[in-house]
Amino acid sequence: MNMGKISFVKVWYFYLNGFRNMTWGRTLWLLILIKLFIMFFILRLFFFPSFLKDKENKPEYVGNELIQRSAAYKNINIKN
Amino acid sequence: MIESIDTSLVDWSRAQFALTAIYHWLFVPLTLGLAIIMGITESLYIKTGKEFWKYTTKFWMKLFGINFAVGVATGLILEFEFGTNWSNYSWFVGDIFGAPLAIEAIVAFFLEATFIAVMFFGWNKVSKRFHLTATWLTGIGATLSAWWILVANAWMQYPVGMVFNPETVRNEMDNFIAVAFSPVAVMKFFHTVLSSWIIGAVFVIGISCWYLIKKRNQKMALASIKVAAFVGLCASLITAWTGDQSGYQAAKTQPMKLAAMEGLYEGGYGLGLTVIGFVNPDKKAYDDGVKPILYEVKIPKYLSFLATREANGYVPGIRNLIEGGYPLPDGGIALSAEEKIASGKKAIAALDAFRQAQKDGNKEAETKARKMLQDNMAHFGYGYIQDVNQLIPNVPLNFYAFRIMVGLGFYFILLFAVLLFLIYKKDLTRIKWIQWLCLLSIPLAYIASQAGWVVTETGRQPWAIQNMLPTNAAVSRLQTSSVQLTFFLFLILFTILLIAEINIMLKAIKKGPEGEASTNI
């Protein structure tokens, strides 16, 4: 248990010191955070909702879509 | 009631996906390519114990970090688009697409993300060998990510290992091995990853040559050129072989793509491969008899050999693929497009009948409809084709993109071979023309890579999933204007990211390496 705690603390300080000692990496992290914010909190929320999310019966909806988009399939007699 | 989809919605949705994929692919190949070069230079550091190699590794690692930071997660936007713009497709592919992408996210990405921290923060804090392991595992993680993404892409080109369930209207995976290790996926992986190594090699050589032009950091520049030219030559030779294999597979699984790449309208035996030629603008229809390619120079018999592994093998052209009736390798006779369309319409009608029978509780009708659906499922997507001309991809685009990719591929083989000769036999620091040529070749590597994807993706049109689902059935019923808006949003976002990457990278390059790597010879 103690060994596990010591290892965890070591890993924590490894990351902490790594981030603290960054020079050009700070700019890159800023860029990553801005990008992720734009992607998940602007694009995903406002522009890219799941299209099928509000469809109660998804198989029914997609099935209807796939059937209705085929032109003239109604002429097919499936008994043949 | 039959409802049609506005073609502009399909076109804008395709354009949006192409835009995001193209931008995403500016970052990925450099990550894969620099990873192998960093791994080699750090291995040389461990082997020789020379600090020079450590500083050389740290310099290329810095550029890797910049590219990784800007490019990371740009691929997630493609997944947003699947859910929003291509919802029918997303539902239809079911868990087949989801499984490889989930594995990619959980295994490969976390492997990459864990070891990248050790790679950047671990200098002088972990043992040299552990650090080297972390560097290689970062590259392996990125490569494994590429594997699963390419498995998903390969499945769209060659759908295998699944059955369609009419109750859920989804494809369900019944053979994971067939999906993960389909011959198309395996060859696509090697072709894509190795061509990314070429980009990494050309990038390293180009930047190193800039230092030679500026008479700076010559020691690191020459050492990096040796490593990168060796990697580049090996990668480009194997890429040429995997390209040949990919052509063979396209002939078997996507013959229309091969015909479009060649501008081949009339098939035949013992056909040559066009090396140089121009698409005839007067060619208006597949059956108008107008010569499709002008001023062509061919390698005799090679197209037949590429497609069939026999010098006199039969290769169908676009007209043959539309009209059918040509001999198949298994001894059968090819169906015409009209016959496939009729079969596809039967499949869709059977799906409709199945659903109706389920609602009515009519088991006998349900069984009959399921049987008819299974019998015609191979041509399901043809049921959405209204005119056989829709089955022909953009021939000029594929013809020229293919030649740009192959032509630049052979140019790089020559460039790497010449560089290796000059660096071992001559004084490269004095040969200005090759320094400039290498520097100016950096964009050519990206053009070759993008041209390859143009062939892969536009060559399979109209299909989102080969023979199973065309784009006009796969697209969500959205307002075209909303797709246009997000297209331009992405254009702005990605362009800003690209400018940021280029700026930060140029600053890092101008600053150059540190320690012993910053010396001249």
Coordinates of C-alpha atoms in Angstrom, one line a residue:
Chain A
M1 CA 0.0 0.0 0.0
N2 CA 2.8 2.4 1.0
M3 CA 4.8 1.4 -2.1
G4 CA 1.7 2.1 -4.2
K5 CA 1.3 5.5 -2.6
I6 CA 4.9 6.3 -3.1
S7 CA 4.7 5.3 -6.8
F8 CA 1.6 7.4 -7.2
V9 CA 3.2 10.4 -5.6
K10 CA 6.3 9.9 -7.8
V11 CA 4.1 9.8 -11.0
W12 CA 2.2 12.9 -9.8
Y13 CA 5.4 14.9 -9.3
F14 CA 6.8 13.6 -12.6
Y15 CA 3.8 15.1 -14.4
L16 CA 3.6 18.2 -12.2
N17 CA 7.3 19.1 -12.7
G18 CA 7.0 18.3 -16.4
F19 CA 4.2 20.8 -16.8
R20 CA 5.9 23.4 -14.6
N21 CA 9.2 23.2 -16.6
M22 CA 7.6 23.5 -20.0
T23 CA 8.7 26.4 -22.1
W24 CA 7.3 26.3 -25.7
G25 CA 5.0 23.5 -24.5
R26 CA 2.8 26.1 -22.7
T27 CA 1.8 27.7 -25.9
L28 CA 1.0 24.3 -27.4
W29 CA -1.2 23.4 -24.4
L30 CA -3.0 26.7 -24.7
L31 CA -3.6 25.9 -28.3
I32 CA -4.9 22.4 -27.5
L33 CA -7.3 23.7 -24.8
I34 CA -8.7 26.4 -27.0
K35 CA -9.1 23.9 -29.8
L36 CA -10.8 21.4 -27.6
F37 CA -13.1 24.1 -26.1
I38 CA -14.2 25.2 -29.6
M39 CA -14.7 21.6 -30.7
F40 CA -16.7 20.3 -27.8
F41 CA -18.4 23.3 -26.3
I42 CA -19.2 25.2 -29.5
L43 CA -19.1 22.9 -32.5
R44 CA -20.4 19.7 -30.9
L45 CA -23.1 21.5 -28.8
F46 CA -24.5 24.0 -31.3
F47 CA -23.6 22.7 -34.7
F48 CA -23.2 18.9 -34.5
P49 CA -25.9 17.3 -32.3
S50 CA -26.6 13.7 -33.0
F51 CA -29.2 13.8 -35.8
L52 CA -30.9 10.6 -34.5
K53 CA -30.8 11.6 -30.8
D54 CA -34.4 12.9 -30.7
K55 CA -35.8 10.1 -32.9
E56 CA -37.8 7.9 -30.6
N57 CA -37.6 4.8 -32.7
K58 CA -34.3 4.9 -34.6
P59 CA -34.7 1.7 -36.6
E60 CA -38.1 2.8 -37.7
Y61 CA -36.9 6.2 -38.7
V62 CA -33.8 5.0 -40.6
G63 CA -35.8 2.2 -42.1
N64 CA -38.3 4.6 -43.5
E65 CA -35.6 6.9 -44.8
L66 CA -33.8 4.1 -46.6
I67 CA -37.1 2.8 -48.1
Q68 CA -38.4 6.2 -49.1
R69 CA -35.2 7.3 -50.8
S70 CA -35.3 4.5 -53.3
A71 CA -37.1 5.7 -56.5
A72 CA -39.7 3.4 -58.0
Y73 CA -39.0 0.4 -55.7
K74 CA -42.8 0.1 -55.2
N75 CA -43.0 -1.4 -58.7
I76 CA -41.1 -4.5 -57.5
N77 CA -43.2 -7.5 -56.8
I78 CA -41.3 -9.4 -54.2
K79 CA -43.4 -12.6 -54.9
N80 CA -41.4 -13.1 -58.1
Chain B
M1 CA -44.4 8.7 -51.2
I2 CA -41.0 8.8 -52.6
E3 CA -38.9 11.6 -51.2
S4 CA -35.8 12.7 -53.0
I5 CA -32.7 14.3 -51.5
D6 CA -31.4 17.6 -52.8
T7 CA -28.1 16.8 -54.7
S8 CA -26.6 20.1 -53.3
L9 CA -27.1 18.7 -49.8
V10 CA -25.1 15.6 -50.7
D11 CA -22.4 17.6 -52.5
W12 CA -22.0 20.1 -49.6
S13 CA -21.9 17.2 -47.0
R14 CA -19.3 15.4 -49.1
A15 CA -17.3 18.7 -49.5
Q16 CA -17.4 19.3 -45.8
F17 CA -16.2 15.7 -45.0
A18 CA -13.5 16.0 -47.6
L19 CA -12.3 19.4 -46.2
T20 CA -12.0 18.1 -42.7
A21 CA -10.4 14.8 -43.8
I22 CA -7.8 16.7 -45.9
Y23 CA -6.9 19.1 -43.1
H24 CA -6.7 16.2 -40.6
W25 CA -4.4 14.4 -43.0
L26 CA -2.0 17.3 -43.0
F27 CA -1.1 16.5 -39.4
V28 CA -1.3 12.7 -39.1
P29 CA 1.3 11.6 -41.6
L30 CA 4.0 13.9 -40.2
T31 CA 3.3 12.5 -36.7
L32 CA 3.8 8.9 -38.1
G33 CA 6.8 9.9 -40.1
L34 CA 8.6 11.9 -37.4
A35 CA 8.0 9.1 -34.9
I36 CA 10.1 6.6 -36.8
I37 CA 12.9 9.1 -37.4
M38 CA 12.9 10.1 -33.7
G39 CA 13.0 6.5 -32.7
I40 CA 16.0 5.8 -34.9
T41 CA 18.0 8.9 -33.8
E42 CA 17.3 8.1 -30.1
S43 CA 18.3 4.5 -30.7
L44 CA 21.6 5.8 -32.1
Y45 CA 22.0 7.9 -28.9
I46 CA 21.6 4.8 -26.8
K47 CA 23.9 2.7 -29.0
T48 CA 26.7 5.3 -29.4
G49 CA 26.3 7.2 -26.1
K50 CA 27.0 10.4 -28.0
E51 CA 25.1 13.5 -26.7
F52 CA 24.9 14.7 -30.3
W53 CA 22.2 12.2 -31.1
K54 CA 20.3 13.1 -27.9
Y55 CA 20.1 16.8 -29.0
T56 CA 19.2 15.8 -32.6
T57 CA 16.4 13.6 -31.2
K58 CA 15.2 16.4 -29.0
F59 CA 15.0 18.8 -31.9
W60 CA 12.9 16.5 -34.1
M61 CA 10.9 15.6 -31.0
K62 CA 10.0 19.3 -30.6
L63 CA 8.7 19.5 -34.1
F64 CA 6.8 16.3 -33.6
G65 CA 5.3 17.8 -30.4
I66 CA 4.1 20.9 -32.3
N67 CA 2.5 18.9 -35.0
F68 CA 1.0 16.5 -32.5
A69 CA -0.5 19.3 -30.4
V70 CA -2.1 21.1 -33.4
G71 CA -3.3 17.9 -35.1
V72 CA -4.5 16.0 -32.1
A73 CA -8.3 15.5 -32.0
T74 CA -8.9 17.0 -35.4
G75 CA -10.1 13.6 -36.5
L76 CA -12.9 13.7 -33.9
I77 CA -14.6 16.3 -36.1
L78 CA -15.1 13.5 -38.7
E79 CA -16.9 11.5 -36.0
F80 CA -19.1 14.5 -35.2
E81 CA -20.0 14.6 -38.9
F82 CA -20.9 10.9 -39.0
G83 CA -23.5 11.5 -36.3
T84 CA -24.9 14.7 -37.7
N85 CA -24.5 14.7 -41.4
W86 CA -24.3 11.0 -42.2
S87 CA -26.8 9.6 -39.6
N88 CA -28.3 7.0 -42.0
Y89 CA -24.9 5.7 -42.7
S90 CA -23.9 5.7 -39.0
W91 CA -26.9 3.7 -38.1
F92 CA -26.6 1.4 -41.1
V93 CA -23.0 0.4 -40.3
G94 CA -23.9 -0.4 -36.8
D95 CA -21.1 -1.7 -34.5
I96 CA -18.8 -2.5 -37.4
F97 CA -17.5 1.1 -37.6
G98 CA -17.9 1.7 -33.9
A99 CA -15.8 -1.3 -32.8
P100 CA -12.5 -0.3 -34.5
L101 CA -12.9 3.3 -33.5
A102 CA -13.6 2.4 -29.9
I103 CA -10.5 0.2 -29.8
E104 CA -8.6 3.0 -31.4
A105 CA -9.7 5.4 -28.7
I106 CA -9.2 3.1 -25.8
V107 CA -6.1 1.2 -26.6
A108 CA -4.0 3.1 -29.1
F109 CA -4.8 6.6 -28.0
F110 CA -4.1 5.9 -24.3
L111 CA -0.9 4.1 -25.2
E112 CA 0.1 7.1 -27.2
A113 CA -1.0 9.6 -24.6
T114 CA 0.7 7.8 -21.7
F115 CA 4.1 7.5 -23.3
I116 CA 4.2 10.9 -25.0
A117 CA 4.4 12.4 -21.5
V118 CA 7.4 10.2 -20.6
M119 CA 8.9 11.1 -23.9
F120 CA 8.7 14.8 -23.3
F121 CA 9.1 15.0 -19.5
G122 CA 11.3 12.0 -18.9
W123 CA 14.7 13.2 -20.2
N124 CA 17.2 12.7 -17.3
K125 CA 14.3 11.6 -15.0
V126 CA 13.8 8.0 -16.3
S127 CA 16.5 5.6 -17.5
K128 CA 17.8 6.1 -21.0
R129 CA 16.4 2.7 -22.1
F130 CA 13.0 3.4 -20.6
H131 CA 12.9 6.7 -22.3
L132 CA 13.8 5.1 -25.6
T133 CA 11.0 2.5 -25.0
A134 CA 8.6 5.4 -24.4
T135 CA 9.6 7.1 -27.7
W136 CA 9.1 3.9 -29.7
L137 CA 5.8 3.2 -27.9
T138 CA 4.5 6.7 -28.7
G139 CA 5.2 6.0 -32.4
I140 CA 3.7 2.5 -32.1
G141 CA 0.6 4.0 -30.4
A142 CA 0.1 6.5 -33.2
T143 CA 0.6 3.7 -35.8
L144 CA -2.0 1.5 -34.0
S145 CA -4.4 4.4 -34.0
A146 CA -3.9 4.6 -37.8
W147 CA -4.5 0.8 -38.1
W148 CA -8.0 1.0 -36.6
I149 CA -9.0 4.1 -38.5
L150 CA -7.9 2.4 -41.7
V151 CA -9.7 -0.8 -40.8
A152 CA -12.9 1.3 -40.6
N153 CA -12.1 3.0 -43.9
A154 CA -11.2 -0.4 -45.6
W155 CA -14.6 -1.8 -44.5
M156 CA -16.4 0.9 -46.4
Q157 CA -14.4 0.0 -49.5
Y158 CA -14.7 -3.7 -49.1
P159 CA -17.5 -4.6 -46.6
V160 CA -17.0 -8.0 -45.1
G161 CA -17.5 -9.9 -41.8
M162 CA -21.1 -8.8 -41.2
V163 CA -24.8 -9.6 -41.8
F164 CA -27.6 -7.1 -42.3
N165 CA -30.4 -7.3 -39.7
P166 CA -33.6 -6.0 -41.1
E167 CA -35.2 -5.8 -37.7
T168 CA -32.6 -3.2 -36.5
V169 CA -31.8 -1.9 -40.0
R170 CA -28.2 -2.3 -39.0
N171 CA -25.2 -4.4 -40.1
E172 CA -24.0 -6.6 -37.4
M173 CA -20.4 -7.9 -37.2
D174 CA -20.2 -11.7 -37.3
N175 CA -16.5 -12.0 -38.0
F176 CA -14.2 -9.6 -36.3
I177 CA -11.0 -11.1 -37.8
A178 CA -12.5 -10.7 -41.3
V179 CA -13.1 -7.0 -40.6
A180 CA -9.8 -6.3 -38.8
F181 CA -7.6 -8.3 -41.2
S182 CA -9.3 -8.0 -44.5
P183 CA -6.7 -7.9 -47.3
V184 CA -7.9 -4.4 -48.2
A185 CA -7.3 -3.2 -44.6
V186 CA -3.9 -4.8 -44.3
M187 CA -2.6 -3.4 -47.6
K188 CA -4.2 0.0 -46.9
F189 CA -2.5 0.1 -43.5
F190 CA 1.0 -0.6 -44.9
H191 CA 0.5 1.7 -47.9
T192 CA -0.7 4.6 -45.8
V193 CA 1.8 4.3 -42.9
L194 CA 4.8 3.8 -45.2
S195 CA 3.8 6.7 -47.3
S196 CA 3.6 8.7 -44.1
W197 CA 7.2 7.7 -43.4
I198 CA 8.0 9.3 -46.7
I199 CA 6.4 12.5 -45.6
G200 CA 8.4 12.4 -42.4
A201 CA 11.6 11.7 -44.3
V202 CA 11.1 14.5 -46.9
F203 CA 10.2 16.9 -44.1
V204 CA 13.4 16.1 -42.1
I205 CA 15.5 16.3 -45.3
G206 CA 13.9 19.5 -46.4
I207 CA 14.5 21.2 -43.0
S208 CA 18.0 19.9 -42.8
C209 CA 18.7 21.2 -46.3
W210 CA 17.5 24.6 -45.2
Y211 CA 20.1 24.5 -42.4
L212 CA 22.7 23.6 -45.1
I213 CA 21.6 26.5 -47.2
K214 CA 21.9 28.8 -44.2
K215 CA 25.2 27.2 -43.2
R216 CA 23.8 26.4 -39.7
N217 CA 23.6 23.2 -37.7
Q218 CA 25.4 21.3 -40.4
K219 CA 26.4 18.4 -38.3
M220 CA 22.8 17.6 -37.3
A221 CA 21.6 18.4 -40.8
L222 CA 23.9 15.9 -42.5
A223 CA 23.3 13.2 -39.9
S224 CA 19.5 13.7 -40.1
I225 CA 19.6 13.5 -43.9
K226 CA 21.4 10.2 -43.8
V227 CA 18.8 8.7 -41.4
A228 CA 15.8 10.2 -43.3
A229 CA 17.0 9.3 -46.7
F230 CA 17.5 5.7 -45.6
V231 CA 14.1 5.6 -44.0
G232 CA 12.6 7.4 -47.1
L233 CA 14.2 5.1 -49.6
C234 CA 13.1 1.9 -47.8
A235 CA 9.6 3.3 -47.2
S236 CA 9.1 4.5 -50.8
L237 CA 10.2 1.2 -52.3
I238 CA 7.8 -0.8 -50.1
T239 CA 5.1 1.8 -50.8
A240 CA 5.5 1.2 -54.5
W241 CA 5.0 -2.5 -53.9
T242 CA 2.0 -1.9 -51.6
G243 CA 0.6 0.4 -54.3
D244 CA 0.8 -2.4 -56.8
Q245 CA -1.0 -4.7 -54.4
S246 CA -3.6 -2.1 -53.8
G247 CA -4.2 -1.8 -57.5
Y248 CA -4.7 -5.6 -57.7
Q249 CA -7.2 -5.4 -54.9
A250 CA -9.1 -2.5 -56.5
A251 CA -9.4 -4.6 -59.6
K252 CA -11.0 -7.4 -57.7
T253 CA -13.2 -5.4 -55.3
Q254 CA -13.7 -2.0 -56.9
P255 CA -13.2 -2.4 -60.7
M256 CA -15.0 0.9 -61.5
K257 CA -12.4 2.7 -59.4
L258 CA -9.5 1.1 -61.4
A259 CA -11.3 1.9 -64.7
A260 CA -11.7 5.6 -63.6
M261 CA -8.1 5.8 -62.5
E262 CA -7.0 4.6 -65.9
G263 CA -9.7 6.4 -67.9
L264 CA -10.5 3.0 -69.3
Y265 CA -13.9 2.9 -71.0
E266 CA -13.3 -0.2 -73.2
G267 CA -12.0 -3.2 -71.5
G268 CA -9.9 -5.9 -73.1
Y269 CA -7.1 -8.5 -72.8
G270 CA -3.4 -7.6 -72.5
L271 CA -4.0 -3.9 -71.8
G272 CA -1.2 -1.4 -71.1
L273 CA -1.0 1.0 -68.1
T274 CA -1.1 4.7 -69.1
V275 CA 2.0 6.5 -67.7
I276 CA 1.3 9.9 -69.3
G277 CA -1.9 11.1 -71.0
F278 CA -4.6 13.7 -71.1
V279 CA -8.3 13.2 -70.5
N280 CA -10.2 14.1 -73.7
P281 CA -12.7 16.9 -72.8
D282 CA -14.9 15.8 -75.7
K283 CA -15.7 12.5 -74.0
K284 CA -19.3 13.1 -72.8
A285 CA -20.8 9.7 -72.3
Y286 CA -19.4 6.2 -71.5
D287 CA -20.8 4.8 -74.8
D288 CA -20.2 7.6 -77.2
G289 CA -17.1 6.0 -78.8
V290 CA -14.9 9.1 -78.3
K291 CA -11.3 8.3 -77.5
P292 CA -11.0 9.0 -73.7
I293 CA -7.3 9.6 -73.3
L294 CA -5.2 11.7 -75.7
Y295 CA -1.4 11.5 -76.2
E296 CA -1.1 8.5 -74.0
V297 CA 2.2 6.7 -73.3
K298 CA 1.7 3.2 -72.0
I299 CA 3.6 0.4 -70.4
P300 CA 2.5 -2.6 -72.5
K301 CA 0.5 -5.3 -70.8
Y302 CA 1.0 -3.8 -67.3
L303 CA -2.6 -2.9 -66.6
S304 CA -3.6 -6.5 -67.2
F305 CA -0.8 -7.7 -65.1
L306 CA -1.7 -5.3 -62.3
A307 CA -5.3 -6.3 -62.3
T308 CA -5.1 -10.0 -62.9
R309 CA -1.4 -11.0 -62.4
E310 CA -1.4 -12.2 -66.0
A311 CA 0.0 -10.2 -68.9
N312 CA -3.0 -11.1 -71.1
G313 CA -5.6 -11.0 -68.4
Y314 CA -9.0 -9.3 -69.0
V315 CA -9.7 -5.9 -67.5
P316 CA -13.2 -4.4 -67.8
G317 CA -13.6 -0.8 -68.8
I318 CA -16.4 1.6 -67.7
R319 CA -18.7 0.6 -70.5
N320 CA -18.2 -3.1 -69.7
L321 CA -18.9 -2.5 -66.1
I322 CA -22.1 -0.7 -66.9
E323 CA -23.3 -3.1 -69.6
G324 CA -22.0 -6.3 -68.0
G325 CA -21.7 -9.6 -70.0
Y326 CA -17.9 -9.8 -69.6
P327 CA -16.1 -12.9 -68.2
L328 CA -15.5 -12.9 -64.4
P329 CA -12.4 -14.5 -62.9
D330 CA -14.6 -17.2 -61.3
G331 CA -15.9 -18.2 -64.7
G332 CA -19.2 -16.5 -64.4
I333 CA -20.6 -13.6 -66.5
A334 CA -20.8 -10.1 -65.0
L335 CA -24.3 -8.6 -64.4
S336 CA -25.1 -5.3 -66.0
A337 CA -25.7 -2.2 -63.9
E338 CA -29.4 -2.4 -64.8
E339 CA -29.6 -5.9 -63.5
K340 CA -27.9 -4.8 -60.3
I341 CA -30.3 -1.9 -59.9
A342 CA -33.2 -4.2 -60.3
S343 CA -31.7 -6.5 -57.7
G344 CA -31.1 -3.5 -55.3
K345 CA -34.7 -2.4 -55.7
K346 CA -35.9 -5.9 -54.9
A347 CA -33.8 -5.8 -51.7
I348 CA -35.3 -2.5 -50.7
A349 CA -38.8 -3.7 -51.5
A350 CA -38.1 -6.8 -49.4
L351 CA -37.0 -4.6 -46.5
D352 CA -40.3 -2.7 -46.7
A353 CA -42.3 -6.0 -47.0
F354 CA -40.4 -7.4 -44.0
R355 CA -41.2 -4.4 -41.8
Q356 CA -44.9 -4.5 -42.9
A357 CA -45.1 -8.3 -42.2
Q358 CA -43.6 -7.7 -38.7
K359 CA -46.2 -5.1 -38.0
D360 CA -49.0 -7.4 -39.2
G361 CA -47.5 -10.4 -37.3
N362 CA -47.4 -12.4 -40.6
K363 CA -44.6 -14.8 -40.0
E364 CA -44.8 -16.5 -43.4
A365 CA -44.5 -13.1 -45.3
E366 CA -41.7 -12.1 -42.9
T367 CA -39.7 -15.2 -43.7
K368 CA -40.3 -14.8 -47.5
A369 CA -39.2 -11.1 -47.4
R370 CA -36.1 -11.9 -45.3
K371 CA -35.1 -14.6 -47.9
M372 CA -35.5 -12.1 -50.7
L373 CA -33.6 -9.5 -48.9
Q374 CA -30.7 -11.9 -48.2
D375 CA -30.7 -13.0 -51.9
N376 CA -30.4 -9.4 -53.1
M377 CA -28.5 -7.7 -50.2
A378 CA -25.2 -7.7 -52.2
H379 CA -26.8 -5.1 -54.5
F380 CA -28.8 -3.2 -51.9
G381 CA -27.2 0.1 -52.7
Y382 CA -27.9 -0.1 -56.4
G383 CA -31.6 0.3 -55.5
Y384 CA -30.9 4.1 -55.0
I385 CA -29.3 4.5 -58.4
Q386 CA -31.6 6.3 -60.8
D387 CA -29.3 6.5 -63.8
V388 CA -26.4 4.2 -64.6
N389 CA -24.2 7.3 -65.2
Q390 CA -24.3 7.9 -61.4
L391 CA -22.1 4.8 -61.0
I392 CA -19.2 6.4 -62.9
P393 CA -16.8 8.3 -60.6
N394 CA -15.1 11.6 -61.7
V395 CA -12.7 10.2 -64.3
P396 CA -10.5 13.3 -64.9
L397 CA -10.0 13.8 -61.1
N398 CA -9.1 10.1 -60.5
F399 CA -6.9 9.9 -63.6
Y400 CA -4.8 12.9 -62.8
A401 CA -4.7 12.3 -59.0
F402 CA -3.5 8.8 -59.5
R403 CA -0.7 10.0 -61.8
I404 CA 0.3 12.7 -59.4
M405 CA 0.6 10.2 -56.6
V406 CA 2.5 7.6 -58.6
G407 CA 4.7 10.1 -60.4
L408 CA 5.7 11.8 -57.1
G409 CA 6.2 8.4 -55.5
F410 CA 8.8 7.5 -58.1
Y411 CA 10.3 11.0 -57.9
F412 CA 10.9 10.4 -54.1
I413 CA 12.6 7.0 -54.8
L414 CA 15.0 8.9 -57.1
L415 CA 15.5 11.8 -54.7
F416 CA 16.3 9.5 -51.8
A417 CA 18.7 7.4 -53.9
V418 CA 20.5 10.4 -55.2
L419 CA 20.8 12.0 -51.8
L420 CA 22.3 8.8 -50.3
F421 CA 24.8 8.7 -53.1
L422 CA 25.7 12.4 -52.7
I423 CA 25.9 12.3 -49.0
Y424 CA 28.3 9.3 -48.9
K425 CA 30.3 10.2 -52.1
K426 CA 30.3 14.0 -52.3
D427 CA 30.2 17.0 -50.0
L428 CA 26.5 17.8 -49.7
T429 CA 27.2 21.1 -48.0
R430 CA 28.5 22.5 -51.3
I431 CA 25.7 21.2 -53.7
K432 CA 23.2 24.0 -53.6
W433 CA 20.8 22.7 -56.2
I434 CA 20.0 19.5 -54.3
Q435 CA 19.6 21.5 -51.1
W436 CA 17.0 23.7 -52.7
L437 CA 15.3 20.7 -54.4
C438 CA 14.9 18.9 -51.1
L439 CA 13.5 22.0 -49.4
L440 CA 11.0 22.6 -52.2
S441 CA 10.0 19.0 -52.1
I442 CA 8.3 19.2 -48.7
P443 CA 4.9 20.3 -50.2
L444 CA 5.2 17.7 -52.9
A445 CA 5.2 14.9 -50.3
Y446 CA 1.9 16.3 -48.9
I447 CA 0.4 16.6 -52.4
A448 CA 1.3 13.0 -53.2
S449 CA -0.4 11.8 -50.0
Q450 CA -3.5 13.9 -50.5
A451 CA -3.7 12.7 -54.1
G452 CA -3.7 9.2 -52.9
W453 CA -6.7 9.8 -50.6
V454 CA -8.5 11.6 -53.5
V455 CA -8.1 8.4 -55.6
T456 CA -9.3 6.3 -52.7
E457 CA -12.3 8.3 -51.8
T458 CA -13.6 9.8 -55.0
G459 CA -12.8 6.6 -56.9
R460 CA -15.4 4.7 -54.9
Q461 CA -18.2 7.2 -55.6
P462 CA -21.2 7.1 -55.5
W463 CA -20.7 4.7 -52.6
A464 CA -20.5 5.5 -48.9
I465 CA -20.3 1.7 -48.5
Q466 CA -19.3 -0.1 -51.6
N467 CA -22.4 -1.6 -53.4
M468 CA -24.4 -1.3 -50.2
L469 CA -25.2 2.4 -49.5
P470 CA -24.6 5.4 -51.9
T471 CA -24.0 8.9 -50.5
N472 CA -27.5 10.0 -51.4
A473 CA -29.0 7.4 -49.1
A474 CA -26.4 7.8 -46.4
V475 CA -26.8 11.6 -45.8
S476 CA -29.0 13.1 -43.1
R477 CA -32.0 15.1 -44.0
L478 CA -30.5 18.5 -43.1
Q479 CA -30.9 22.0 -44.5
T480 CA -28.2 22.5 -47.1
S481 CA -27.5 26.0 -45.6
S482 CA -26.6 24.5 -42.2
V483 CA -24.0 22.3 -43.9
Q484 CA -22.7 25.2 -45.8
L485 CA -22.3 27.2 -42.6
T486 CA -20.4 24.4 -40.8
F487 CA -18.2 23.9 -44.0
F488 CA -17.0 27.5 -43.7
L489 CA -16.7 27.3 -39.9
F490 CA -14.3 24.4 -40.4
L491 CA -12.5 26.1 -43.1
I492 CA -11.8 29.0 -40.8
L493 CA -10.9 26.9 -37.8
F494 CA -8.6 24.6 -39.6
T495 CA -6.9 27.4 -41.5
I496 CA -6.2 29.1 -38.2
L497 CA -4.8 25.9 -36.8
L498 CA -2.6 25.4 -39.8
I499 CA -1.3 29.0 -39.7
A500 CA -0.6 28.5 -35.9
E501 CA 1.2 25.2 -36.6
I502 CA 3.3 26.7 -39.4
N503 CA 4.2 29.8 -37.3
I504 CA 5.2 27.8 -34.2
M505 CA 7.1 25.3 -36.3
L506 CA 9.0 28.0 -38.2
K507 CA 10.0 29.7 -34.9
A508 CA 11.3 26.3 -33.6
I509 CA 13.1 25.6 -36.9
K510 CA 14.7 29.1 -36.9
K511 CA 15.8 28.6 -33.3
G512 CA 17.3 25.2 -34.2
P513 CA 18.7 22.4 -32.1
E514 CA 20.7 22.9 -28.9
G515 CA 24.0 21.5 -27.6
E516 CA 26.2 19.5 -29.9
A517 CA 23.6 19.3 -32.6
S518 CA 23.9 23.0 -33.2
T519 CA 27.5 22.9 -34.4
N520 CA 28.8 23.2 -38.0
I521 CA 31.3 20.7 -39.5

